[in-house]
């Protein structure tokens, strides 16, 4: 069986490549010329350069290939320019799918990695309730909007295209950079939180996302959308508490900033990101993400239809992540 994995050099994509090799797939890793191949060193990997910005070029790049499965994990989570979210996440998805359709490639399943962020802050009234598939998405970030538009495009194709959409909540694990910044800060004795109202957060370890991808190959219904979390709900301090424990409990200062201060910091970060060479991790999207108080989501359909059961709770996942950061000299 052949599988094409876009975003193969990224955080989640590189783990999908590893699992596909472990399962005996013929693996084609889609990369750009500038992509790092640091975690793609297995000699069994076939590389293919795909230009997701150009459908006609994509068709030529894919023309001599046939894939049984496609996992579309390519995307951006932060950008200097808001339009880049839609160019990469939305238009890139459209170009890839249209190229596959026009080539009449007989794929068995197309798995699209979307995000819980497509819903935005829709259930913020206490007591907090789970976000469900029946709720109307109202994304409050450019990232979430771009992912939702990609989902809507897939929905517009109809049942002839065998796609499934996965909507993970906050994904963490080895090789991930944004949560690493929290670990680095705690190692340096400072923990930073935002807002004084209770925040219910959900997480999913990267290997459980990978598990869901391969379950989706042969389970679930075409066109369905499945939330991914570890099945638990945590308070906002839980992640930093587990990091603190895994680091050996260094002395620390816990600072909690009001939402208004966060607005000022992220506004400055947005400006710096637009004028600098790299997008800032503290930007307008991050403001809305940190401001949101409820990240509960209903994974019962994922469990019932895909057979998904999370193997890693937050404590276990954080311990493994910090161990990897240390072994690879990140901390």
PDB file of C-alpha atoms in Angstrom:
ATOM      1  CA  UNK A   1       0.000   0.000   0.000  1.00  0.00           C
ATOM      2  CA  UNK A   2       1.267   3.464  -0.954  1.00  0.00           C
ATOM      3  CA  UNK A   3       0.688   6.511   1.234  1.00  0.00           C
ATOM      4  CA  UNK A   4       1.426  10.136   0.427  1.00  0.00           C
ATOM      5  CA  UNK A   5       2.041  12.340   3.465  1.00  0.00           C
ATOM      6  CA  UNK A   6       2.148  16.105   2.995  1.00  0.00           C
ATOM      7  CA  UNK A   7       3.839  18.206   5.636  1.00  0.00           C
ATOM      8  CA  UNK A   8       6.095  15.213   6.192  1.00  0.00           C
ATOM      9  CA  UNK A   9       8.948  17.265   7.604  1.00  0.00           C
ATOM     10  CA  UNK A  10       6.709  18.950  10.179  1.00  0.00           C
ATOM     11  CA  UNK A  11       6.025  18.098  13.805  1.00  0.00           C
ATOM     12  CA  UNK A  12       3.013  15.814  13.267  1.00  0.00           C
ATOM     13  CA  UNK A  13       3.897  14.764   9.738  1.00  0.00           C
ATOM     14  CA  UNK A  14       7.265  13.307  10.691  1.00  0.00           C
ATOM     15  CA  UNK A  15       5.606  11.029  13.255  1.00  0.00           C
ATOM     16  CA  UNK A  16       3.031   9.915  10.684  1.00  0.00           C
ATOM     17  CA  UNK A  17       5.890   8.974   8.345  1.00  0.00           C
ATOM     18  CA  UNK A  18       7.536   6.883  11.074  1.00  0.00           C
ATOM     19  CA  UNK A  19       4.324   5.017  11.881  1.00  0.00           C
ATOM     20  CA  UNK A  20       3.570   4.377   8.210  1.00  0.00           C
ATOM     21  CA  UNK A  21       7.002   2.774   7.836  1.00  0.00           C
ATOM     22  CA  UNK A  22       6.412   0.700  10.962  1.00  0.00           C
ATOM     23  CA  UNK A  23       3.140  -0.546   9.476  1.00  0.00           C
ATOM     24  CA  UNK A  24       4.814  -1.595   6.245  1.00  0.00           C
ATOM     25  CA  UNK A  25       3.493   1.128   3.929  1.00  0.00           C
ATOM     26  CA  UNK A  26       5.386   2.353   0.898  1.00  0.00           C
ATOM     27  CA  UNK A  27       5.867   5.907   2.110  1.00  0.00           C
ATOM     28  CA  UNK A  28       6.075   9.010  -0.029  1.00  0.00           C
ATOM     29  CA  UNK A  29       7.010  12.104   1.955  1.00  0.00           C
ATOM     30  CA  UNK A  30       5.955  15.364   0.329  1.00  0.00           C
ATOM     31  CA  UNK A  31       8.452  18.132   1.064  1.00  0.00           C
ATOM     32  CA  UNK A  32       9.604  21.480  -0.259  1.00  0.00           C
ATOM     33  CA  UNK A  33      13.156  22.107  -1.448  1.00  0.00           C
ATOM     34  CA  UNK A  34      13.736  24.171   1.690  1.00  0.00           C
ATOM     35  CA  UNK A  35      12.255  21.578   4.075  1.00  0.00           C
ATOM     36  CA  UNK A  36      14.437  20.118   6.781  1.00  0.00           C
ATOM     37  CA  UNK A  37      14.797  16.347   6.590  1.00  0.00           C
ATOM     38  CA  UNK A  38      16.209  16.042  10.091  1.00  0.00           C
ATOM     39  CA  UNK A  39      13.562  13.526  11.155  1.00  0.00           C
ATOM     40  CA  UNK A  40      13.205  11.854   7.755  1.00  0.00           C
ATOM     41  CA  UNK A  41      16.399   9.824   7.581  1.00  0.00           C
ATOM     42  CA  UNK A  42      15.004   6.318   7.074  1.00  0.00           C
ATOM     43  CA  UNK A  43      16.285   5.028   3.699  1.00  0.00           C
ATOM     44  CA  UNK A  44      12.886   3.501   2.943  1.00  0.00           C
ATOM     45  CA  UNK A  45      11.311   6.951   2.546  1.00  0.00           C
ATOM     46  CA  UNK A  46      10.563   8.146  -0.986  1.00  0.00           C
ATOM     47  CA  UNK A  47      10.640  11.914  -1.334  1.00  0.00           C
ATOM     48  CA  UNK A  48       8.458  13.945  -3.650  1.00  0.00           C
ATOM     49  CA  UNK A  49       8.533  17.716  -4.036  1.00  0.00           C
ATOM     50  CA  UNK A  50       5.040  19.181  -4.310  1.00  0.00           C
ATOM     51  CA  UNK A  51       4.111  22.787  -5.001  1.00  0.00           C
ATOM     52  CA  UNK A  52       0.766  23.166  -3.239  1.00  0.00           C
ATOM     53  CA  UNK A  53       0.482  26.732  -4.533  1.00  0.00           C
ATOM     54  CA  UNK A  54      -0.026  25.638  -8.155  1.00  0.00           C
ATOM     55  CA  UNK A  55      -2.574  23.012  -9.205  1.00  0.00           C
ATOM     56  CA  UNK A  56      -1.158  22.520 -12.701  1.00  0.00           C
ATOM     57  CA  UNK A  57       2.357  21.978 -11.396  1.00  0.00           C
ATOM     58  CA  UNK A  58       0.949  19.613  -8.782  1.00  0.00           C
ATOM     59  CA  UNK A  59      -0.696  17.546 -11.489  1.00  0.00           C
ATOM     60  CA  UNK A  60       2.605  17.158 -13.287  1.00  0.00           C
ATOM     61  CA  UNK A  61       4.395  16.243 -10.054  1.00  0.00           C
ATOM     62  CA  UNK A  62       1.747  13.622  -9.212  1.00  0.00           C
ATOM     63  CA  UNK A  63       1.002  12.337 -12.705  1.00  0.00           C
ATOM     64  CA  UNK A  64       3.273   9.278 -12.639  1.00  0.00           C
ATOM     65  CA  UNK A  65       2.229   8.209  -9.138  1.00  0.00           C
ATOM     66  CA  UNK A  66      -0.656   6.297  -7.631  1.00  0.00           C
ATOM     67  CA  UNK A  67      -1.434   6.451  -3.933  1.00  0.00           C
ATOM     68  CA  UNK A  68      -3.829   4.315  -1.946  1.00  0.00           C
ATOM     69  CA  UNK A  69      -3.980   6.823   0.906  1.00  0.00           C
ATOM     70  CA  UNK A  70      -3.224  10.514   1.267  1.00  0.00           C
ATOM     71  CA  UNK A  71      -2.649  12.258   4.584  1.00  0.00           C
ATOM     72  CA  UNK A  72      -2.745  16.028   4.223  1.00  0.00           C
ATOM     73  CA  UNK A  73      -0.820  17.326   7.226  1.00  0.00           C
ATOM     74  CA  UNK A  74       0.805  20.313   5.507  1.00  0.00           C
ATOM     75  CA  UNK A  75      -0.166  23.692   6.857  1.00  0.00           C
ATOM     76  CA  UNK A  76       0.914  26.746   8.814  1.00  0.00           C
ATOM     77  CA  UNK A  77      -0.047  27.686  12.373  1.00  0.00           C
ATOM     78  CA  UNK A  78       1.479  31.169  12.446  1.00  0.00           C
ATOM     79  CA  UNK A  79       2.265  33.630   9.666  1.00  0.00           C
ATOM     80  CA  UNK A  80       3.619  37.121   9.246  1.00  0.00           C
ATOM     81  CA  UNK A  81       0.739  37.938   6.898  1.00  0.00           C
ATOM     82  CA  UNK A  82      -2.857  36.854   7.576  1.00  0.00           C
ATOM     83  CA  UNK A  83      -3.377  36.038   3.893  1.00  0.00           C
ATOM     84  CA  UNK A  84      -0.712  33.333   4.091  1.00  0.00           C
ATOM     85  CA  UNK A  85      -3.006  31.205   6.266  1.00  0.00           C
ATOM     86  CA  UNK A  86      -5.526  31.066   3.440  1.00  0.00           C
ATOM     87  CA  UNK A  87      -2.905  30.662   0.719  1.00  0.00           C
ATOM     88  CA  UNK A  88      -1.373  27.625   2.428  1.00  0.00           C
ATOM     89  CA  UNK A  89      -4.135  26.045   4.514  1.00  0.00           C
ATOM     90  CA  UNK A  90      -7.120  26.718   2.281  1.00  0.00           C
ATOM     91  CA  UNK A  91      -5.847  27.133  -1.279  1.00  0.00           C
ATOM     92  CA  UNK A  92      -3.127  24.517  -0.808  1.00  0.00           C
ATOM     93  CA  UNK A  93      -5.773  21.972   0.182  1.00  0.00           C
ATOM     94  CA  UNK A  94      -7.966  22.918  -2.779  1.00  0.00           C
ATOM     95  CA  UNK A  95      -5.078  22.594  -5.213  1.00  0.00           C
ATOM     96  CA  UNK A  96      -4.047  19.180  -3.904  1.00  0.00           C
ATOM     97  CA  UNK A  97      -7.561  17.730  -3.934  1.00  0.00           C
ATOM     98  CA  UNK A  98      -8.414  19.170  -7.352  1.00  0.00           C
ATOM     99  CA  UNK A  99      -5.186  17.757  -8.765  1.00  0.00           C
ATOM    100  CA  UNK A 100      -6.045  14.303  -7.381  1.00  0.00           C
ATOM    101  CA  UNK A 101      -9.571  14.533  -8.785  1.00  0.00           C
ATOM    102  CA  UNK A 102      -8.461  15.681 -12.232  1.00  0.00           C
ATOM    103  CA  UNK A 103      -5.886  12.892 -12.367  1.00  0.00           C
ATOM    104  CA  UNK A 104      -8.689  10.494 -11.356  1.00  0.00           C
ATOM    105  CA  UNK A 105      -6.394   8.948  -8.790  1.00  0.00           C
ATOM    106  CA  UNK A 106      -8.267   6.024  -7.165  1.00  0.00           C
ATOM    107  CA  UNK A 107      -7.368   6.773  -3.546  1.00  0.00           C
ATOM    108  CA  UNK A 108      -9.072   4.810  -0.790  1.00  0.00           C
ATOM    109  CA  UNK A 109      -9.056   7.562   1.821  1.00  0.00           C
ATOM    110  CA  UNK A 110      -7.934  11.166   2.101  1.00  0.00           C
ATOM    111  CA  UNK A 111      -7.297  12.217   5.715  1.00  0.00           C
ATOM    112  CA  UNK A 112      -7.229  15.945   6.374  1.00  0.00           C
ATOM    113  CA  UNK A 113      -5.729  17.285   9.597  1.00  0.00           C
ATOM    114  CA  UNK A 114      -7.823  20.239  10.628  1.00  0.00           C
ATOM    115  CA  UNK A 115      -8.178  21.707  14.139  1.00  0.00           C
ATOM    116  CA  UNK A 116     -10.603  22.278  17.001  1.00  0.00           C
ATOM    117  CA  UNK A 117      -9.861  25.962  16.351  1.00  0.00           C
ATOM    118  CA  UNK A 118     -12.442  25.924  13.533  1.00  0.00           C
ATOM    119  CA  UNK A 119     -15.093  26.389  16.249  1.00  0.00           C
ATOM    120  CA  UNK A 120     -13.691  29.361  18.129  1.00  0.00           C
ATOM    121  CA  UNK A 121     -15.086  30.449  21.488  1.00  0.00           C
ATOM    122  CA  UNK A 122     -18.645  29.136  21.096  1.00  0.00           C
ATOM    123  CA  UNK A 123     -19.374  27.606  24.523  1.00  0.00           C
ATOM    124  CA  UNK A 124     -17.918  30.074  26.985  1.00  0.00           C
ATOM    125  CA  UNK A 125     -20.876  30.215  29.376  1.00  0.00           C
ATOM    126  CA  UNK A 126     -20.547  28.325  32.663  1.00  0.00           C
ATOM    127  CA  UNK A 127     -20.972  25.492  33.288  1.00  0.00           C
ATOM    128  CA  UNK A 128     -18.790  24.752  30.284  1.00  0.00           C
ATOM    129  CA  UNK A 129     -20.223  22.211  27.838  1.00  0.00           C
ATOM    130  CA  UNK A 130     -18.471  20.106  25.224  1.00  0.00           C
ATOM    131  CA  UNK A 131     -18.118  21.410  21.700  1.00  0.00           C
ATOM    132  CA  UNK A 132     -19.953  18.984  19.411  1.00  0.00           C
ATOM    133  CA  UNK A 133     -19.951  18.398  15.678  1.00  0.00           C
ATOM    134  CA  UNK A 134     -23.511  19.735  15.490  1.00  0.00           C
ATOM    135  CA  UNK A 135     -22.393  23.149  16.757  1.00  0.00           C
ATOM    136  CA  UNK A 136     -21.937  25.915  14.198  1.00  0.00           C
ATOM    137  CA  UNK A 137     -18.254  26.805  13.789  1.00  0.00           C
ATOM    138  CA  UNK A 138     -17.378  30.443  14.452  1.00  0.00           C
ATOM    139  CA  UNK A 139     -13.578  30.612  14.237  1.00  0.00           C
ATOM    140  CA  UNK A 140     -12.047  33.676  15.885  1.00  0.00           C
ATOM    141  CA  UNK A 141      -8.534  33.243  14.454  1.00  0.00           C
ATOM    142  CA  UNK A 142      -7.189  33.498  10.923  1.00  0.00           C
ATOM    143  CA  UNK A 143      -5.786  29.995  11.377  1.00  0.00           C
ATOM    144  CA  UNK A 144      -9.180  28.590  12.344  1.00  0.00           C
ATOM    145  CA  UNK A 145     -10.902  30.426   9.498  1.00  0.00           C
ATOM    146  CA  UNK A 146      -8.452  29.046   6.945  1.00  0.00           C
ATOM    147  CA  UNK A 147      -8.907  25.503   8.241  1.00  0.00           C
ATOM    148  CA  UNK A 148     -12.697  25.840   8.208  1.00  0.00           C
ATOM    149  CA  UNK A 149     -12.667  27.064   4.616  1.00  0.00           C
ATOM    150  CA  UNK A 150     -10.608  24.007   3.658  1.00  0.00           C
ATOM    151  CA  UNK A 151     -13.169  21.785   5.410  1.00  0.00           C
ATOM    152  CA  UNK A 152     -16.022  23.525   3.590  1.00  0.00           C
ATOM    153  CA  UNK A 153     -14.285  22.949   0.278  1.00  0.00           C
ATOM    154  CA  UNK A 154     -14.034  19.224   1.016  1.00  0.00           C
ATOM    155  CA  UNK A 155     -17.716  19.172   1.972  1.00  0.00           C
ATOM    156  CA  UNK A 156     -18.596  20.797  -1.345  1.00  0.00           C
ATOM    157  CA  UNK A 157     -17.118  17.941  -3.388  1.00  0.00           C
ATOM    158  CA  UNK A 158     -19.674  15.340  -2.402  1.00  0.00           C
ATOM    159  CA  UNK A 159     -19.523  11.678  -1.492  1.00  0.00           C
ATOM    160  CA  UNK A 160     -17.453  10.652  -4.504  1.00  0.00           C
ATOM    161  CA  UNK A 161     -14.292  11.796  -2.732  1.00  0.00           C
ATOM    162  CA  UNK A 162     -13.386   9.511   0.231  1.00  0.00           C
ATOM    163  CA  UNK A 163     -12.246  12.058   2.820  1.00  0.00           C
ATOM    164  CA  UNK A 164     -12.262  12.175   6.604  1.00  0.00           C
ATOM    165  CA  UNK A 165     -11.427  15.237   8.694  1.00  0.00           C
ATOM    166  CA  UNK A 166      -9.622  15.058  12.043  1.00  0.00           C
ATOM    167  CA  UNK A 167      -9.918  17.992  14.449  1.00  0.00           C
ATOM    168  CA  UNK A 168      -7.260  17.672  17.165  1.00  0.00           C
ATOM    169  CA  UNK A 169      -7.163  19.999  20.130  1.00  0.00           C
ATOM    170  CA  UNK A 170      -3.768  21.212  21.423  1.00  0.00           C
ATOM    171  CA  UNK A 171      -1.154  18.767  20.073  1.00  0.00           C
ATOM    172  CA  UNK A 172       2.076  18.407  22.031  1.00  0.00           C
ATOM    173  CA  UNK A 173       5.009  16.036  22.148  1.00  0.00           C
ATOM    174  CA  UNK A 174       8.661  15.649  21.106  1.00  0.00           C
ATOM    175  CA  UNK A 175       9.840  18.011  18.332  1.00  0.00           C
ATOM    176  CA  UNK A 176       7.067  20.549  19.077  1.00  0.00           C
ATOM    177  CA  UNK A 177       8.294  24.130  19.458  1.00  0.00           C
ATOM    178  CA  UNK A 178       5.498  26.243  20.957  1.00  0.00           C
ATOM    179  CA  UNK A 179       4.887  24.183  24.105  1.00  0.00           C
ATOM    180  CA  UNK A 180       8.653  23.844  24.359  1.00  0.00           C
ATOM    181  CA  UNK A 181       8.802  27.577  25.062  1.00  0.00           C
ATOM    182  CA  UNK A 182       6.717  26.942  28.184  1.00  0.00           C
ATOM    183  CA  UNK A 183       9.102  24.210  29.319  1.00  0.00           C
ATOM    184  CA  UNK A 184      12.080  26.477  28.692  1.00  0.00           C
ATOM    185  CA  UNK A 185      10.471  29.285  30.691  1.00  0.00           C
ATOM    186  CA  UNK A 186       9.735  26.988  33.635  1.00  0.00           C
ATOM    187  CA  UNK A 187      13.289  25.670  33.577  1.00  0.00           C
ATOM    188  CA  UNK A 188      14.317  29.322  33.806  1.00  0.00           C
ATOM    189  CA  UNK A 189      12.066  29.642  36.903  1.00  0.00           C
ATOM    190  CA  UNK A 190       9.096  31.546  35.455  1.00  0.00           C
ATOM    191  CA  UNK A 191       5.605  30.218  34.707  1.00  0.00           C
ATOM    192  CA  UNK A 192       3.291  32.594  32.878  1.00  0.00           C
ATOM    193  CA  UNK A 193      -0.507  32.260  32.729  1.00  0.00           C
ATOM    194  CA  UNK A 194      -3.265  34.494  31.390  1.00  0.00           C
ATOM    195  CA  UNK A 195      -6.674  35.367  32.834  1.00  0.00           C
ATOM    196  CA  UNK A 196      -8.213  34.831  36.247  1.00  0.00           C
ATOM    197  CA  UNK A 197     -11.361  32.998  35.091  1.00  0.00           C
ATOM    198  CA  UNK A 198     -11.258  29.195  35.124  1.00  0.00           C
ATOM    199  CA  UNK A 199     -10.003  27.703  31.868  1.00  0.00           C
ATOM    200  CA  UNK A 200     -10.888  24.153  30.802  1.00  0.00           C
ATOM    201  CA  UNK A 201      -8.237  22.848  28.410  1.00  0.00           C
ATOM    202  CA  UNK A 202      -7.888  19.654  26.396  1.00  0.00           C
ATOM    203  CA  UNK A 203      -4.740  18.125  24.920  1.00  0.00           C
ATOM    204  CA  UNK A 204      -3.711  15.251  22.687  1.00  0.00           C
ATOM    205  CA  UNK A 205      -0.269  13.674  22.504  1.00  0.00           C
ATOM    206  CA  UNK A 206       1.188  13.500  19.014  1.00  0.00           C
ATOM    207  CA  UNK A 207       1.245   9.687  18.930  1.00  0.00           C
ATOM    208  CA  UNK A 208      -2.500   9.597  19.589  1.00  0.00           C
ATOM    209  CA  UNK A 209      -3.048  11.890  16.597  1.00  0.00           C
ATOM    210  CA  UNK A 210      -0.994   9.432  14.558  1.00  0.00           C
ATOM    211  CA  UNK A 211      -3.102   6.563  15.892  1.00  0.00           C
ATOM    212  CA  UNK A 212      -6.276   8.316  14.699  1.00  0.00           C
ATOM    213  CA  UNK A 213      -4.825   8.934  11.233  1.00  0.00           C
ATOM    214  CA  UNK A 214      -4.298   5.230  10.592  1.00  0.00           C
ATOM    215  CA  UNK A 215      -7.627   4.243  12.121  1.00  0.00           C
ATOM    216  CA  UNK A 216      -9.249   6.667   9.688  1.00  0.00           C
ATOM    217  CA  UNK A 217      -7.805   4.757   6.725  1.00  0.00           C
ATOM    218  CA  UNK A 218     -10.206   1.860   7.220  1.00  0.00           C
ATOM    219  CA  UNK A 219     -12.820   3.094   9.705  1.00  0.00           C
ATOM    220  CA  UNK A 220     -15.338   5.881   9.873  1.00  0.00           C
ATOM    221  CA  UNK A 221     -17.616   7.321   7.235  1.00  0.00           C
ATOM    222  CA  UNK A 222     -16.656   9.454   4.267  1.00  0.00           C
ATOM    223  CA  UNK A 223     -17.193  13.112   4.995  1.00  0.00           C
ATOM    224  CA  UNK A 224     -17.212  12.703   8.784  1.00  0.00           C
ATOM    225  CA  UNK A 225     -15.328  15.000  11.142  1.00  0.00           C
ATOM    226  CA  UNK A 226     -13.782  13.678  14.344  1.00  0.00           C
ATOM    227  CA  UNK A 227     -12.471  15.548  17.377  1.00  0.00           C
ATOM    228  CA  UNK A 228      -9.239  14.349  18.968  1.00  0.00           C
ATOM    229  CA  UNK A 229      -8.209  14.746  22.607  1.00  0.00           C
ATOM    230  CA  UNK A 230      -6.986  12.392  25.329  1.00  0.00           C
ATOM    231  CA  UNK A 231     -10.530  12.314  26.732  1.00  0.00           C
ATOM    232  CA  UNK A 232      -9.721  14.383  29.819  1.00  0.00           C
ATOM    233  CA  UNK A 233     -10.308  18.014  30.767  1.00  0.00           C
ATOM    234  CA  UNK A 234      -7.565  19.931  32.559  1.00  0.00           C
ATOM    235  CA  UNK A 235      -7.308  23.242  34.332  1.00  0.00           C
ATOM    236  CA  UNK A 236      -4.988  25.851  32.875  1.00  0.00           C
ATOM    237  CA  UNK A 237      -2.220  25.168  35.400  1.00  0.00           C
ATOM    238  CA  UNK A 238      -2.054  21.404  34.778  1.00  0.00           C
ATOM    239  CA  UNK A 239       0.358  21.510  31.845  1.00  0.00           C
ATOM    240  CA  UNK A 240       2.869  23.720  33.625  1.00  0.00           C
ATOM    241  CA  UNK A 241       2.513  21.684  36.830  1.00  0.00           C
ATOM    242  CA  UNK A 242       3.426  18.484  34.999  1.00  0.00           C
ATOM    243  CA  UNK A 243       6.337  20.195  33.254  1.00  0.00           C
ATOM    244  CA  UNK A 244       7.532  21.479  36.619  1.00  0.00           C
ATOM    245  CA  UNK A 245       7.417  17.951  38.077  1.00  0.00           C
ATOM    246  CA  UNK A 246       9.185  16.410  35.073  1.00  0.00           C
ATOM    247  CA  UNK A 247      11.966  19.013  35.383  1.00  0.00           C
ATOM    248  CA  UNK A 248      12.585  18.045  38.994  1.00  0.00           C
ATOM    249  CA  UNK A 249      10.600  20.886  40.588  1.00  0.00           C
ATOM    250  CA  UNK A 250      13.007  23.828  40.139  1.00  0.00           C
ATOM    251  CA  UNK A 251      12.119  26.953  42.119  1.00  0.00           C
ATOM    252  CA  UNK A 252       9.752  29.125  40.156  1.00  0.00           C
ATOM    253  CA  UNK A 253       7.605  32.232  40.142  1.00  0.00           C
ATOM    254  CA  UNK A 254       4.060  31.919  38.786  1.00  0.00           C
ATOM    255  CA  UNK A 255       2.799  35.061  37.105  1.00  0.00           C
ATOM    256  CA  UNK A 256      -0.815  35.474  36.014  1.00  0.00           C
ATOM    257  CA  UNK A 257      -1.541  38.400  33.718  1.00  0.00           C
ATOM    258  CA  UNK A 258      -4.944  39.941  33.023  1.00  0.00           C
ATOM    259  CA  UNK A 259      -6.443  39.506  29.562  1.00  0.00           C
ATOM    260  CA  UNK A 260      -5.997  43.230  28.902  1.00  0.00           C
ATOM    261  CA  UNK A 261      -2.241  42.939  29.312  1.00  0.00           C
ATOM    262  CA  UNK A 262      -2.203  39.939  26.973  1.00  0.00           C
ATOM    263  CA  UNK A 263      -3.969  42.057  24.355  1.00  0.00           C
ATOM    264  CA  UNK A 264      -1.175  44.643  24.531  1.00  0.00           C
ATOM    265  CA  UNK A 265       1.605  42.025  24.413  1.00  0.00           C
ATOM    266  CA  UNK A 266       0.130  40.171  21.438  1.00  0.00           C
ATOM    267  CA  UNK A 267      -0.532  43.416  19.576  1.00  0.00           C
ATOM    268  CA  UNK A 268       3.148  44.268  19.930  1.00  0.00           C
ATOM    269  CA  UNK A 269       4.116  40.713  18.945  1.00  0.00           C
ATOM    270  CA  UNK A 270       1.922  40.926  15.849  1.00  0.00           C
ATOM    271  CA  UNK A 271       3.609  44.164  14.804  1.00  0.00           C
ATOM    272  CA  UNK A 272       7.100  42.780  15.426  1.00  0.00           C
ATOM    273  CA  UNK A 273       6.249  39.612  13.514  1.00  0.00           C
ATOM    274  CA  UNK A 274       5.051  41.563  10.496  1.00  0.00           C
ATOM    275  CA  UNK A 275       8.158  43.719  10.360  1.00  0.00           C
ATOM    276  CA  UNK A 276      10.670  40.993  11.229  1.00  0.00           C
ATOM    277  CA  UNK A 277      11.894  37.895   9.439  1.00  0.00           C
ATOM    278  CA  UNK A 278       9.913  35.367  11.510  1.00  0.00           C
ATOM    279  CA  UNK A 279       6.289  35.413  12.727  1.00  0.00           C
ATOM    280  CA  UNK A 280       5.948  35.938  16.461  1.00  0.00           C
ATOM    281  CA  UNK A 281       4.489  33.211  18.691  1.00  0.00           C
ATOM    282  CA  UNK A 282       2.627  35.999  20.525  1.00  0.00           C
ATOM    283  CA  UNK A 283       0.259  37.338  17.879  1.00  0.00           C
ATOM    284  CA  UNK A 284      -3.417  38.158  17.383  1.00  0.00           C
ATOM    285  CA  UNK A 285      -4.343  34.499  16.910  1.00  0.00           C
ATOM    286  CA  UNK A 286      -2.526  33.579  20.126  1.00  0.00           C
ATOM    287  CA  UNK A 287      -4.507  36.256  21.970  1.00  0.00           C
ATOM    288  CA  UNK A 288      -7.822  34.639  21.020  1.00  0.00           C
ATOM    289  CA  UNK A 289      -6.498  31.156  21.785  1.00  0.00           C
ATOM    290  CA  UNK A 290      -5.245  32.086  25.260  1.00  0.00           C
ATOM    291  CA  UNK A 291      -8.336  34.173  25.968  1.00  0.00           C
ATOM    292  CA  UNK A 292     -10.694  31.278  25.201  1.00  0.00           C
ATOM    293  CA  UNK A 293     -11.809  29.579  28.409  1.00  0.00           C
ATOM    294  CA  UNK A 294     -13.421  26.380  27.135  1.00  0.00           C
ATOM    295  CA  UNK A 295     -11.665  23.776  24.991  1.00  0.00           C
ATOM    296  CA  UNK A 296     -13.845  20.788  25.864  1.00  0.00           C
ATOM    297  CA  UNK A 297     -14.805  18.617  22.895  1.00  0.00           C
ATOM    298  CA  UNK A 298     -16.851  15.465  22.355  1.00  0.00           C
ATOM    299  CA  UNK A 299     -14.696  12.528  21.233  1.00  0.00           C
ATOM    300  CA  UNK A 300     -17.335   9.807  21.676  1.00  0.00           C
ATOM    301  CA  UNK A 301     -18.005   9.554  17.907  1.00  0.00           C
ATOM    302  CA  UNK A 302     -14.243   9.252  17.364  1.00  0.00           C
ATOM    303  CA  UNK A 303     -14.109   6.374  19.820  1.00  0.00           C
ATOM    304  CA  UNK A 304     -17.267   4.669  18.519  1.00  0.00           C
ATOM    305  CA  UNK A 305     -16.660   5.032  14.782  1.00  0.00           C
ATOM    306  CA  UNK A 306     -12.869   4.989  14.473  1.00  0.00           C
ATOM    307  CA  UNK A 307     -12.125   2.742  17.444  1.00  0.00           C
ATOM    308  CA  UNK A 308      -9.891   5.452  18.883  1.00  0.00           C
ATOM    309  CA  UNK A 309      -8.741   5.279  22.499  1.00  0.00           C
ATOM    310  CA  UNK A 310      -6.066   7.669  23.702  1.00  0.00           C
ATOM    311  CA  UNK A 311      -2.952   5.902  24.985  1.00  0.00           C
ATOM    312  CA  UNK A 312      -1.380   8.948  26.629  1.00  0.00           C
ATOM    313  CA  UNK A 313      -2.858  11.187  29.298  1.00  0.00           C
ATOM    314  CA  UNK A 314      -1.244  14.562  29.939  1.00  0.00           C
ATOM    315  CA  UNK A 315       1.052  13.378  32.737  1.00  0.00           C
ATOM    316  CA  UNK A 316       2.478  10.504  30.683  1.00  0.00           C
ATOM    317  CA  UNK A 317       2.774  12.620  27.541  1.00  0.00           C
ATOM    318  CA  UNK A 318       4.532  15.496  29.301  1.00  0.00           C
ATOM    319  CA  UNK A 319       7.007  13.131  30.976  1.00  0.00           C
ATOM    320  CA  UNK A 320       7.925  11.628  27.602  1.00  0.00           C
ATOM    321  CA  UNK A 321       8.155  15.050  25.979  1.00  0.00           C
ATOM    322  CA  UNK A 322      10.454  16.528  28.621  1.00  0.00           C
ATOM    323  CA  UNK A 323      12.590  13.400  28.466  1.00  0.00           C
ATOM    324  CA  UNK A 324      12.969  13.879  24.692  1.00  0.00           C
ATOM    325  CA  UNK A 325      13.780  17.584  25.076  1.00  0.00           C
ATOM    326  CA  UNK A 326      16.555  16.675  27.491  1.00  0.00           C
ATOM    327  CA  UNK A 327      17.947  13.789  25.461  1.00  0.00           C
ATOM    328  CA  UNK A 328      18.092  16.004  22.376  1.00  0.00           C
ATOM    329  CA  UNK A 329      19.663  18.972  24.205  1.00  0.00           C
ATOM    330  CA  UNK A 330      16.659  21.258  23.856  1.00  0.00           C
ATOM    331  CA  UNK A 331      16.642  21.730  27.636  1.00  0.00           C
TER     332      UNK A 331
END
